[in-house]
Short mmCIF file of N, CA and C in Angstrom, two decimals:
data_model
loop_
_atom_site.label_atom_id
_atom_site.label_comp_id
_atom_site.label_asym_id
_atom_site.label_seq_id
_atom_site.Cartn_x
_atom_site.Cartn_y
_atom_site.Cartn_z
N UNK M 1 -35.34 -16.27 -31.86
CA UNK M 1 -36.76 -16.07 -32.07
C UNK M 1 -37.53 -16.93 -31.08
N UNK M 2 -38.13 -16.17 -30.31
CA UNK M 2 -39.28 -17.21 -29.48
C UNK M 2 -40.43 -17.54 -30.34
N UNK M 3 -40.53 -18.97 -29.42
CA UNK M 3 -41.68 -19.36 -29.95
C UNK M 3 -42.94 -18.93 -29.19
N UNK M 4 -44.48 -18.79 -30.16
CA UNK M 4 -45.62 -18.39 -29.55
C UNK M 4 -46.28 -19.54 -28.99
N UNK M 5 -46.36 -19.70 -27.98
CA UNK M 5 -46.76 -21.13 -27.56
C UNK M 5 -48.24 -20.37 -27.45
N UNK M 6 -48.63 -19.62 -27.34
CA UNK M 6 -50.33 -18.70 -27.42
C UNK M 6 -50.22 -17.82 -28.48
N UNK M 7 -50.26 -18.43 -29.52
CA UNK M 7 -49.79 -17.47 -30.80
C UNK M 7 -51.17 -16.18 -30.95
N UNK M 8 -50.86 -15.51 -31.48
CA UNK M 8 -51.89 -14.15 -32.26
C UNK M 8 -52.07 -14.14 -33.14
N UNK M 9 -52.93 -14.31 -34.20
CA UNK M 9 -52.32 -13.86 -35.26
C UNK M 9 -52.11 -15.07 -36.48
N UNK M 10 -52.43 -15.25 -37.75
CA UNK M 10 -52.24 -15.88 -38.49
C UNK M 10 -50.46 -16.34 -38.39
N UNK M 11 -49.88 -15.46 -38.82
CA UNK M 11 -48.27 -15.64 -38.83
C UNK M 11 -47.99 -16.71 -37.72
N UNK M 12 -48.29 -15.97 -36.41
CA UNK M 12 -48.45 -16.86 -35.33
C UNK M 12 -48.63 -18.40 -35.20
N UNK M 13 -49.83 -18.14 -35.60
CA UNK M 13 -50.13 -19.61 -35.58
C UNK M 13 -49.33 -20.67 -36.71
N UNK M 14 -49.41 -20.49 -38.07
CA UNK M 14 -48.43 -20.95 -38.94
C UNK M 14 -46.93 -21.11 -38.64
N UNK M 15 -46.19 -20.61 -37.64
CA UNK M 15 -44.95 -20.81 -36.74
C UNK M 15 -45.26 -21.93 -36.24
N UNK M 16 -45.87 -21.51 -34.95
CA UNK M 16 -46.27 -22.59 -34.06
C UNK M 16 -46.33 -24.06 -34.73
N UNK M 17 -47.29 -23.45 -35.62
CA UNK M 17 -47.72 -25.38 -36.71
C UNK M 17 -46.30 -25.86 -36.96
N UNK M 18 -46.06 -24.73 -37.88
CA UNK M 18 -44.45 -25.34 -38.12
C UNK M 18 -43.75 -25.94 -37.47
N UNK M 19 -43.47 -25.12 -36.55
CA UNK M 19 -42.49 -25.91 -35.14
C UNK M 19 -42.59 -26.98 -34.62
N UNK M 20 -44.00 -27.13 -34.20
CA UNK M 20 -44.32 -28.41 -33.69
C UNK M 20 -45.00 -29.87 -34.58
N UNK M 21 -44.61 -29.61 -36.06
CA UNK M 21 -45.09 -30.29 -37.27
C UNK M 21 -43.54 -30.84 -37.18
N UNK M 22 -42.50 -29.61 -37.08
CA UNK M 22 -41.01 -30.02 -37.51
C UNK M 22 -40.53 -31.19 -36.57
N UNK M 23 -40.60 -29.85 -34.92
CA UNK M 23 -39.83 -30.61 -33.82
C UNK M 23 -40.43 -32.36 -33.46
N UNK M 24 -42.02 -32.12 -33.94
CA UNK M 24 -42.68 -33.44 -33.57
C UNK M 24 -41.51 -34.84 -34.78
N UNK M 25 -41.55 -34.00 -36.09
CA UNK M 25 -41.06 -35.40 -37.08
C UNK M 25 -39.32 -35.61 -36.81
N UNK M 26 -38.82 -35.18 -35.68
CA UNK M 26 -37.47 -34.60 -35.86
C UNK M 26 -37.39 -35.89 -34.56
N UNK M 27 -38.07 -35.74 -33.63
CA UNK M 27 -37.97 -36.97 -32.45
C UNK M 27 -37.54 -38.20 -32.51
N UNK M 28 -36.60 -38.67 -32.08
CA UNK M 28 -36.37 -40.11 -32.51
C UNK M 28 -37.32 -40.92 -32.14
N UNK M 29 -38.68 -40.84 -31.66
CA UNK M 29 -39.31 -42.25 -31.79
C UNK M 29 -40.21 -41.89 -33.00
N UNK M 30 -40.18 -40.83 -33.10
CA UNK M 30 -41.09 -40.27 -34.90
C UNK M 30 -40.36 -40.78 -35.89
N UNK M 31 -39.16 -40.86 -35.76
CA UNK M 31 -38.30 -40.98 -37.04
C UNK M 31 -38.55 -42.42 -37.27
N UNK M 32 -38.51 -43.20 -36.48
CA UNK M 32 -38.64 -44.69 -35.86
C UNK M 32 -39.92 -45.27 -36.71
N UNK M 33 -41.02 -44.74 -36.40
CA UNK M 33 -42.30 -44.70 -36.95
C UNK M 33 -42.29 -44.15 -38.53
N UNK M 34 -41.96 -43.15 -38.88
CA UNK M 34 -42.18 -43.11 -40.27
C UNK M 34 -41.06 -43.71 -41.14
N UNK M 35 -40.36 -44.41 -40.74
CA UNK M 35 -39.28 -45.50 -41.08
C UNK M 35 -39.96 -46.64 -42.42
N UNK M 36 -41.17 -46.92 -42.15
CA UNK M 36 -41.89 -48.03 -42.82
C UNK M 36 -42.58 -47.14 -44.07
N UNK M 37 -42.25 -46.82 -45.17
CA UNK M 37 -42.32 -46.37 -46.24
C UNK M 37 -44.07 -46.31 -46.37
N UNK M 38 -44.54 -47.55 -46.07
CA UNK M 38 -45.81 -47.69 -46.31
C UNK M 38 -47.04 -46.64 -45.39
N UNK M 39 -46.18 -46.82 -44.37
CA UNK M 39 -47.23 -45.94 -43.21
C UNK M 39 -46.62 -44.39 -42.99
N UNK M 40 -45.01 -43.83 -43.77
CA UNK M 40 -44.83 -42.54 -43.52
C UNK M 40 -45.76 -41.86 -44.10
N UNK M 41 -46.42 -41.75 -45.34
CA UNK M 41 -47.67 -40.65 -45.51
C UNK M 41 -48.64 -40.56 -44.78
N UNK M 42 -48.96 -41.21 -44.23
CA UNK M 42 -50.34 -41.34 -43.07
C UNK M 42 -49.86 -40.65 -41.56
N UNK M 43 -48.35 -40.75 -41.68
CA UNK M 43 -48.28 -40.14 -40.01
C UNK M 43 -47.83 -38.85 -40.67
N UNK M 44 -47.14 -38.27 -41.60
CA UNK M 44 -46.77 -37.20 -41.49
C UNK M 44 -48.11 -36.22 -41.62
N UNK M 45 -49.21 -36.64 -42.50
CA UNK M 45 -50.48 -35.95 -42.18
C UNK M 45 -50.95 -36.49 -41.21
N UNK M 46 -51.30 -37.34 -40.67
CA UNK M 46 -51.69 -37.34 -38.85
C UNK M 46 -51.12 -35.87 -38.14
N UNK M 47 -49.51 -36.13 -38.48
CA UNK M 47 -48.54 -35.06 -37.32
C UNK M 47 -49.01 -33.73 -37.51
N UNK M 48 -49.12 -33.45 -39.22
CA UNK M 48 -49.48 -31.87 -39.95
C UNK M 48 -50.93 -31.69 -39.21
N UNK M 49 -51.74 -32.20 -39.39
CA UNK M 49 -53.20 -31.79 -38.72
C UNK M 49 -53.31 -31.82 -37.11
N UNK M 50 -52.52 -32.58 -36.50
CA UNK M 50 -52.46 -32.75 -35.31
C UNK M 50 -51.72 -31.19 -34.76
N UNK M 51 -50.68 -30.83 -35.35
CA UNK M 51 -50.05 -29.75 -35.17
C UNK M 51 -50.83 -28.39 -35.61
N UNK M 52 -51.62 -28.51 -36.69
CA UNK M 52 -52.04 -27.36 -36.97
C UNK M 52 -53.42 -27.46 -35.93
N UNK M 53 -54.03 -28.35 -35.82
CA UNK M 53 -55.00 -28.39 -34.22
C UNK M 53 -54.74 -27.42 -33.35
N UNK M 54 -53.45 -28.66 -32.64
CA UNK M 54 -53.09 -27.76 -31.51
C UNK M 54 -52.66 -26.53 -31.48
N UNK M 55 -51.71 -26.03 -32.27
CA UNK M 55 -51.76 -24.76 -32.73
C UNK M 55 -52.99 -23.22 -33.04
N UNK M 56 -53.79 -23.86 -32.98
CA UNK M 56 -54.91 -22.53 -33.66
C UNK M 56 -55.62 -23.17 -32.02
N UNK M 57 -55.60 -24.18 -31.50
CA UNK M 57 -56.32 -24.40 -30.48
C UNK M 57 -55.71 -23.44 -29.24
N UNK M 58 -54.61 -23.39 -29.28
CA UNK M 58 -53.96 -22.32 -28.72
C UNK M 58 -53.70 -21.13 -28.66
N UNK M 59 -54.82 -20.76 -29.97
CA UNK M 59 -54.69 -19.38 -30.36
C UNK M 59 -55.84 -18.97 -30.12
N UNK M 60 -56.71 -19.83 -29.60
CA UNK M 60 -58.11 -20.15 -28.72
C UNK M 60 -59.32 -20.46 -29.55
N UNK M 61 -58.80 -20.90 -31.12
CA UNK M 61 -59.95 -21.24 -32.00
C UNK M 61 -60.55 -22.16 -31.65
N UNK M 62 -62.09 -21.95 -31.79
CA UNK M 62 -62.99 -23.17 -31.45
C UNK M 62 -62.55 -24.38 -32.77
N UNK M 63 -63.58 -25.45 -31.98
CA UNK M 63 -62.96 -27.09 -32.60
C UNK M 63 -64.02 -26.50 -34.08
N UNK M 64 -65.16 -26.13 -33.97
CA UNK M 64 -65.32 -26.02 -35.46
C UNK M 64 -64.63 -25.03 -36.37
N UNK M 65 -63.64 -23.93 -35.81
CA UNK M 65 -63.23 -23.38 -36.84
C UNK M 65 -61.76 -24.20 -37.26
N UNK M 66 -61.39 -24.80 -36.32
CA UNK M 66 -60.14 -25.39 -36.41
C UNK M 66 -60.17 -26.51 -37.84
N UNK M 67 -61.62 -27.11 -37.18
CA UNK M 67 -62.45 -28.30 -38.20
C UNK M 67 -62.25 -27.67 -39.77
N UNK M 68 -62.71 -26.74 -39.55
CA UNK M 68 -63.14 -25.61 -41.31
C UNK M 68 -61.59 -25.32 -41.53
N UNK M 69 -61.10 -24.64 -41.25
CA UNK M 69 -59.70 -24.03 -41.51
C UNK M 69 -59.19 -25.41 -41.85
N UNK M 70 -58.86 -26.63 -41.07
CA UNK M 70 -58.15 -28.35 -41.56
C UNK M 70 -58.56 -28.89 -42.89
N UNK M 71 -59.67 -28.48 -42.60
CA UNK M 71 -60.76 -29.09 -43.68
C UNK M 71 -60.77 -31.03 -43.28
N UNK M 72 -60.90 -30.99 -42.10
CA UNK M 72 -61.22 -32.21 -41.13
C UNK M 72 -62.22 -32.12 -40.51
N UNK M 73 -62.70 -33.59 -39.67
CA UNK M 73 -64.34 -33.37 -39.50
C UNK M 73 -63.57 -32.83 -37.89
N UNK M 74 -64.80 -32.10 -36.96
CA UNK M 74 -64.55 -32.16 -36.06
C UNK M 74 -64.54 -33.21 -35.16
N UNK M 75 -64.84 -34.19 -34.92
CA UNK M 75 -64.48 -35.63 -34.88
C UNK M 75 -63.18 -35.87 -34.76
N UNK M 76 -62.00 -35.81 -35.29
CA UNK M 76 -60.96 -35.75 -36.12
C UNK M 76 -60.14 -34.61 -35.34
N UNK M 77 -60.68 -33.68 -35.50
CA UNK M 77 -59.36 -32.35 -34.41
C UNK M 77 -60.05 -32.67 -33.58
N UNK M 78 -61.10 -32.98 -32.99
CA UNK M 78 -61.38 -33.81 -30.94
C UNK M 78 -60.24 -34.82 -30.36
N UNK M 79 -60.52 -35.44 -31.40
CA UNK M 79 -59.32 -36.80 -31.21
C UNK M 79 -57.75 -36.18 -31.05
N UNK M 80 -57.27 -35.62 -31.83
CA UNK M 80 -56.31 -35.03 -31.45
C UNK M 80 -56.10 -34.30 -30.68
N UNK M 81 -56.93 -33.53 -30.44
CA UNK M 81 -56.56 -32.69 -29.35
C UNK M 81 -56.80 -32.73 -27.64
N UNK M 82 -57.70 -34.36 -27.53
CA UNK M 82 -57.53 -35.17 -26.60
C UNK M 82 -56.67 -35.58 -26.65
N UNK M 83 -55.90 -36.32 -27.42
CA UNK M 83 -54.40 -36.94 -27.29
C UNK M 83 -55.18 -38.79 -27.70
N UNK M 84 -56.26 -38.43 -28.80
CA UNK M 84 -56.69 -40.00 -28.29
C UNK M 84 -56.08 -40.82 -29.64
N UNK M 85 -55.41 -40.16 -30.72
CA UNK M 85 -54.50 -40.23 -31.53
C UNK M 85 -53.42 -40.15 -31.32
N UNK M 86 -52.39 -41.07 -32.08
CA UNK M 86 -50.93 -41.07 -31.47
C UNK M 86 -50.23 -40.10 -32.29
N UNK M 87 -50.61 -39.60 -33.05
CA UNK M 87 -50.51 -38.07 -33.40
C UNK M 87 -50.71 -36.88 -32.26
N UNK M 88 -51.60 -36.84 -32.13
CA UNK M 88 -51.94 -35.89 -31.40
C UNK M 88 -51.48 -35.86 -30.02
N UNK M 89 -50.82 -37.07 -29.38
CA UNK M 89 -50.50 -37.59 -28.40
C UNK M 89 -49.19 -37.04 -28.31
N UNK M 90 -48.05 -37.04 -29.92
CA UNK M 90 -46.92 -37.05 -29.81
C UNK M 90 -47.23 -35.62 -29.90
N UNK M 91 -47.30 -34.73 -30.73
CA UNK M 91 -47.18 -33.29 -31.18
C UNK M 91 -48.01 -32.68 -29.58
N UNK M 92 -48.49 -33.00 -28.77
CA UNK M 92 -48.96 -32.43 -27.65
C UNK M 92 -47.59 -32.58 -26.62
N UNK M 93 -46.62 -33.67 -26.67
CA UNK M 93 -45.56 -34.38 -25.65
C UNK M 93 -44.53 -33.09 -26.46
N UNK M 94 -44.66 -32.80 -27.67
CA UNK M 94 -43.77 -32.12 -28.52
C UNK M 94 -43.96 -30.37 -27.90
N UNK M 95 -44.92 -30.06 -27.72
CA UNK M 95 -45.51 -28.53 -27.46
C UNK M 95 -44.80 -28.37 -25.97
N UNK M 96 -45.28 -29.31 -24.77
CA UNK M 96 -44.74 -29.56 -23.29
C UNK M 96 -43.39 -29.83 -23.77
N UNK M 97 -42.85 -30.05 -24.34
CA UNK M 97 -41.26 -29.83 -24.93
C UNK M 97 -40.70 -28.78 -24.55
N UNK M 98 -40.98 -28.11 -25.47
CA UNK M 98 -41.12 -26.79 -26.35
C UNK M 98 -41.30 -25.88 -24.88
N UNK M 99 -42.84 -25.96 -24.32
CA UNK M 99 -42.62 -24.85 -23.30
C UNK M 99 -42.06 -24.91 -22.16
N UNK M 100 -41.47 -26.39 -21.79
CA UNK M 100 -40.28 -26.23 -20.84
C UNK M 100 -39.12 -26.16 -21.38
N UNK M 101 -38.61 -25.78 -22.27
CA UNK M 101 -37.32 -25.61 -22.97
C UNK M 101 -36.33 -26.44 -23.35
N UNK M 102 -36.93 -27.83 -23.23
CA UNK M 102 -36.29 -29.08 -23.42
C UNK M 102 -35.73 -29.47 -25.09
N UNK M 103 -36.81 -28.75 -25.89
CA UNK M 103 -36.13 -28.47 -27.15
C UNK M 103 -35.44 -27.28 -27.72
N UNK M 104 -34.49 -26.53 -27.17
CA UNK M 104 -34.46 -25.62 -27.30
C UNK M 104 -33.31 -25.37 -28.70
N UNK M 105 -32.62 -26.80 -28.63
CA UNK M 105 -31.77 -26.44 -29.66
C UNK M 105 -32.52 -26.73 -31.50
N UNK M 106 -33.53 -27.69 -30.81
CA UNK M 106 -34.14 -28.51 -32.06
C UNK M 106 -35.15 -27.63 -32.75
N UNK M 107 -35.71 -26.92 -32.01
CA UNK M 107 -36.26 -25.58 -32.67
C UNK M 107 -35.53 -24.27 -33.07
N UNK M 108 -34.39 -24.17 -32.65
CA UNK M 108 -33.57 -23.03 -33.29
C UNK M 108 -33.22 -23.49 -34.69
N UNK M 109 -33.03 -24.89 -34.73
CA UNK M 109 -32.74 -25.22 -36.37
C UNK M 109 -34.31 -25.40 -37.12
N UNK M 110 -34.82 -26.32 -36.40
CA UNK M 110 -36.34 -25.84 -36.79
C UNK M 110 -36.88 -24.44 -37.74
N UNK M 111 -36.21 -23.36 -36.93
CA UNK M 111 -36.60 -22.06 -37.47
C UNK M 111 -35.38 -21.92 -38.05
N UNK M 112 -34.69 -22.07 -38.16
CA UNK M 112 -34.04 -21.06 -39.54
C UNK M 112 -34.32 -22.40 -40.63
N UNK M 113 -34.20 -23.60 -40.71
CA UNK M 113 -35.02 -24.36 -41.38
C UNK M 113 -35.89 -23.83 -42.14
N UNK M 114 -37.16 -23.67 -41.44
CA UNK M 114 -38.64 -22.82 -41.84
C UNK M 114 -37.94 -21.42 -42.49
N UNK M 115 -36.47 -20.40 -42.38
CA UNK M 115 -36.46 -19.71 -43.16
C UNK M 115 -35.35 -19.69 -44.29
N UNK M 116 -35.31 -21.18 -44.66
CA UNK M 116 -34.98 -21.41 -45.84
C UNK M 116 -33.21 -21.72 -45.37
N UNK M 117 -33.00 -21.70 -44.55
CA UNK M 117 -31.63 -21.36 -43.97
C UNK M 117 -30.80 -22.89 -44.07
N UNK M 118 -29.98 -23.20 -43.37
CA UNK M 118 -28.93 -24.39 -43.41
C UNK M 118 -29.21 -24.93 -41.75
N UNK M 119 -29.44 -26.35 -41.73
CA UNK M 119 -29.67 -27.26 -40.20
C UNK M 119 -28.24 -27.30 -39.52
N UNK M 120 -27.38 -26.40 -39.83
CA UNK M 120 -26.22 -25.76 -39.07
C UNK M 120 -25.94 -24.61 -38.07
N UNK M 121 -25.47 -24.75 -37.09
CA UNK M 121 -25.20 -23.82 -35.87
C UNK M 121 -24.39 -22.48 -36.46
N UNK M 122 -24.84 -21.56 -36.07
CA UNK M 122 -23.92 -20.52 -36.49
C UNK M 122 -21.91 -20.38 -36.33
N UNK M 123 -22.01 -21.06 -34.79
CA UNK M 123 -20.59 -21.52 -34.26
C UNK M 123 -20.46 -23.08 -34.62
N UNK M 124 -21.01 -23.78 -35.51
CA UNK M 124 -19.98 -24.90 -36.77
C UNK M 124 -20.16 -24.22 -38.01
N UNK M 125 -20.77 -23.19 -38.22
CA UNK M 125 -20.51 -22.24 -39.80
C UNK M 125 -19.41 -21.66 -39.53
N UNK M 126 -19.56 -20.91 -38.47
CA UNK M 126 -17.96 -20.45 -38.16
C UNK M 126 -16.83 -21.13 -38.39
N UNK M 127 -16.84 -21.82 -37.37
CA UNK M 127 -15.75 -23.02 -37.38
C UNK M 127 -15.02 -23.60 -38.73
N UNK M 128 -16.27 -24.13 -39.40
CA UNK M 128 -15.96 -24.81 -40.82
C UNK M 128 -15.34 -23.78 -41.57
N UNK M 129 -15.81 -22.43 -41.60
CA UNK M 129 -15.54 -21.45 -42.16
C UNK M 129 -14.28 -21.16 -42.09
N UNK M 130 -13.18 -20.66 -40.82
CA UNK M 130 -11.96 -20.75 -40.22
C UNK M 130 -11.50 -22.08 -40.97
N UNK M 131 -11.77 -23.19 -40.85
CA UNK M 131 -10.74 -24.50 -40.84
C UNK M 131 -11.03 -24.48 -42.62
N UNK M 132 -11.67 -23.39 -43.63
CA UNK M 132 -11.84 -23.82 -44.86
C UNK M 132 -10.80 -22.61 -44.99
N UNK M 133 -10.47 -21.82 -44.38
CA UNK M 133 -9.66 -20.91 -45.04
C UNK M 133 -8.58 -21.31 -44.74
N UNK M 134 -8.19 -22.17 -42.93
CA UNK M 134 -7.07 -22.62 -42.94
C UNK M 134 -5.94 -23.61 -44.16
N UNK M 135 -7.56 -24.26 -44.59
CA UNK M 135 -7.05 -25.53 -45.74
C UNK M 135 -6.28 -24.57 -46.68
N UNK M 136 -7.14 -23.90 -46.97
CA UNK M 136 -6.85 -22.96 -48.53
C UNK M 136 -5.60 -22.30 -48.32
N UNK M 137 -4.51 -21.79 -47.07
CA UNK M 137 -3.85 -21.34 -47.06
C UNK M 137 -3.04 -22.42 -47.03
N UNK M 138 -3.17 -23.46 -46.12
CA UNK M 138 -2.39 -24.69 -46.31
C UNK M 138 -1.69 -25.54 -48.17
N UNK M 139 -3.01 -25.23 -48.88
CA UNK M 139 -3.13 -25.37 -50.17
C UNK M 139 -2.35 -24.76 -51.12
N UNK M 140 -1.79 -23.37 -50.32
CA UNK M 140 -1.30 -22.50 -51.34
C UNK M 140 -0.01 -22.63 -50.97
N UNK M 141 0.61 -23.10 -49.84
CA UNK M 141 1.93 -23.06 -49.22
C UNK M 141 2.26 -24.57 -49.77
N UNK M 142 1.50 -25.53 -50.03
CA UNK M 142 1.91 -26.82 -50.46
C UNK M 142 2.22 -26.65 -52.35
N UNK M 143 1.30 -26.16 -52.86
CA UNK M 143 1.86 -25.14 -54.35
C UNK M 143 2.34 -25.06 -54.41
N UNK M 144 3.17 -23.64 -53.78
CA UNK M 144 4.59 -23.12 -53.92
C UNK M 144 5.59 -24.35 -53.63
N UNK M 145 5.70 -25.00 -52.59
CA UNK M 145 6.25 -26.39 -52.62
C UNK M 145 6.61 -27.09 -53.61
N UNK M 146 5.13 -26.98 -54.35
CA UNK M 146 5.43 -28.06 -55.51
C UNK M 146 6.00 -27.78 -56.33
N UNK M 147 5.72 -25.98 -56.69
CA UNK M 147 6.30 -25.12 -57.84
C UNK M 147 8.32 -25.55 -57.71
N UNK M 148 8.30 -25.15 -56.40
CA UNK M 148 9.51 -25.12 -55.69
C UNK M 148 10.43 -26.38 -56.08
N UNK M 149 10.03 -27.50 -55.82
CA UNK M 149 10.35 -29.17 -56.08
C UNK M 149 10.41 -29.23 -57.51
N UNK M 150 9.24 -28.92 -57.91
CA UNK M 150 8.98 -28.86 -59.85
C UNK M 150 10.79 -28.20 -60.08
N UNK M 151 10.67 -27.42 -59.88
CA UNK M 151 11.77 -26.01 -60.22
C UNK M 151 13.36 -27.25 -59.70
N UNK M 152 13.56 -27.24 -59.00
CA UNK M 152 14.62 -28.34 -58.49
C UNK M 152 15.08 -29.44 -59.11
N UNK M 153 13.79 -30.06 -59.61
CA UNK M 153 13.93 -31.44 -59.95
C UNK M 153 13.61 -30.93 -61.45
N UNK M 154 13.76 -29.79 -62.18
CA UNK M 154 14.23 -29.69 -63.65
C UNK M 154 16.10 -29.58 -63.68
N UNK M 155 16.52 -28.67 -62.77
CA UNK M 155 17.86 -28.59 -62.29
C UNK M 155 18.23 -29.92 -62.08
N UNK M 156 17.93 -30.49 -61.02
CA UNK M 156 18.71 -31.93 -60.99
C UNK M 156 18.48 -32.51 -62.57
N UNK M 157 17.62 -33.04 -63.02
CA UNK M 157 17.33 -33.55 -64.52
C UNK M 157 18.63 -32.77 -65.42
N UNK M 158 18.82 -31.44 -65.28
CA UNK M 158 19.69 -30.78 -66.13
C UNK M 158 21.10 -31.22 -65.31
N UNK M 159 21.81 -31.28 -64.45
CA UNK M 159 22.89 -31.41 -64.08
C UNK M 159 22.94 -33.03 -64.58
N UNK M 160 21.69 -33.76 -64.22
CA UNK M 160 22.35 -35.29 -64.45
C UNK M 160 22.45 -35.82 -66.28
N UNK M 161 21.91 -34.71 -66.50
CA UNK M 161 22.09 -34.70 -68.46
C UNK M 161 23.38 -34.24 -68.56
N UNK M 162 23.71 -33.35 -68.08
CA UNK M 162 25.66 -32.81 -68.41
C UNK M 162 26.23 -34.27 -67.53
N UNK M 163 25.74 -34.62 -66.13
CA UNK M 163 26.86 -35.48 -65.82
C UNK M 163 26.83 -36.55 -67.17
N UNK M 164 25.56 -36.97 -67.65
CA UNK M 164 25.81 -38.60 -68.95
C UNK M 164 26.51 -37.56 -69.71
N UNK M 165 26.42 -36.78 -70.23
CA UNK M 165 27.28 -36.31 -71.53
C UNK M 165 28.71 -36.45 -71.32
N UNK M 166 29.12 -36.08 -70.11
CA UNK M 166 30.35 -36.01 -69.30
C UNK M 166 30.91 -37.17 -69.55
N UNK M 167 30.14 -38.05 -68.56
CA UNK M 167 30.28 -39.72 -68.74
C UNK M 167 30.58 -40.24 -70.31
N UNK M 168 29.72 -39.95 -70.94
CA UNK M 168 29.66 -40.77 -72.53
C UNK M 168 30.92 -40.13 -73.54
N UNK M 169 31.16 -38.88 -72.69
CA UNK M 169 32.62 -38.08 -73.85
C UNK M 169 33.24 -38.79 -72.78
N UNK M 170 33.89 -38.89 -72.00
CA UNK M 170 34.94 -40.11 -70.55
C UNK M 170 35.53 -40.98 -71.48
N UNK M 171 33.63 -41.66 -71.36
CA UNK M 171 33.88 -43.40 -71.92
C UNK M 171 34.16 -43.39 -73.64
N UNK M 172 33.70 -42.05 -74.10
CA UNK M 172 34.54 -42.07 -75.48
C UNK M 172 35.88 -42.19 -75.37
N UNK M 173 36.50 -41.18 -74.93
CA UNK M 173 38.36 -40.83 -74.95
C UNK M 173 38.48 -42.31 -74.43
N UNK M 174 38.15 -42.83 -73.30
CA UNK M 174 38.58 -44.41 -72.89
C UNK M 174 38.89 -45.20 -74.15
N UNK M 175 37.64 -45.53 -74.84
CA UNK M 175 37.61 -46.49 -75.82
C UNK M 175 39.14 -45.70 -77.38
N UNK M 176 38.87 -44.61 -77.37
CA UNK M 176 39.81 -43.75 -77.90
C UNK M 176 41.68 -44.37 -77.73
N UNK M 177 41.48 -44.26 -76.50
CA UNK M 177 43.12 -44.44 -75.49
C UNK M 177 43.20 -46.11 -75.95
N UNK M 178 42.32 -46.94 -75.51
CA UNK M 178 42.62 -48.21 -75.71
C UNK M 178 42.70 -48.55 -77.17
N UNK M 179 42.06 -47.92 -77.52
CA UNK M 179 42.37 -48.56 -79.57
C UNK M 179 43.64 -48.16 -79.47
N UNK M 180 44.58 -47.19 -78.96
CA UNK M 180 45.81 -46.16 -79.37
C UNK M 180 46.73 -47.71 -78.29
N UNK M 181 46.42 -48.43 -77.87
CA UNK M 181 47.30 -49.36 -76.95
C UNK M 181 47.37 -50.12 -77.27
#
């Protein structure tokens, strides 16, 4: 799925936000920053408004509808969308990402992310997939094994019960013979 870096369109634009709301909190110097428990609610809405800015700003909405739609002053989406916020600074470094293709893997999980999907590659679903059936066949051949061993080691148990009986009638007749001497 490409991304609309000039989105159309409501749908459009709500991608876009997404993407660059996601790919922006996904960055290791973002992660770095919302690290401090105290200040992660303040940047992740910094990042969300900063992203939904730039986003509809790209879809060529003026700063007051952007303002109305945020429900932020325009004041507020200016700043961001100058870059004079370190929000707006990062999710703008995040978009120039994005349209030179530098994120290309971090938004493919990004989006299936956004559709509810697993932050896994289709070729390590695979993979895992193969090496889970390998186990399971491995699993079933170690079974029979055990069934196999189980089954053996009742036989041995039964032969070494006739050998004591063997033994204990022996050492009877012995004790037998010697009383008779």
């Amino acid at each position: 799925m490409e991304v609309p870096l000039n989105p159309m369109g409501r749908e459009e634009i709500h991608r876009l936000e997404s993407i660059l709301l996601f790919a922006t909190l996904f960055r290791p110097e973002v992660i770095e920053l919302i690290k401090d428990p105290a200040e992660r609610l303040t940047w992740v809405d910094s990042l969300a408004v900063a992203a939904g800015a730039i986003a509809r700003e790209k879809a060529g909405m003026t700063l007051r509808e952007i303002a109305e739609e945020l429900g932020r002053t325009e004041q507020t989406i200016r700043k961001h969308l100058k870059g004079e916020t370190k929000a707006g600074q990062l999710v703008r470094e995040t978009y120039e990402l994005i349209k030179q293709g530098k994120l290309d893997e971090l938004v493919r999980n990004v989006e299936v992310l956004a559709k509810g999907g697993q932050l896994v590659a289709m070729e390590e679903y695979e993979r895992l997939k193969k090496e889970k059936e390998e186990l399971e066949a491995k699993l079933k051949e170690l079974e029979e094994k055990v069934k196999t061993l189980e089954e053996e080691n009742r036989e041995l148990k039964a032969k070494l019960e006739n050998v004591r009986k063997i033994l204990s009638d022996t050492l009877e007749r012995i004790r037998e013979i010697e009383k008779l001497l």
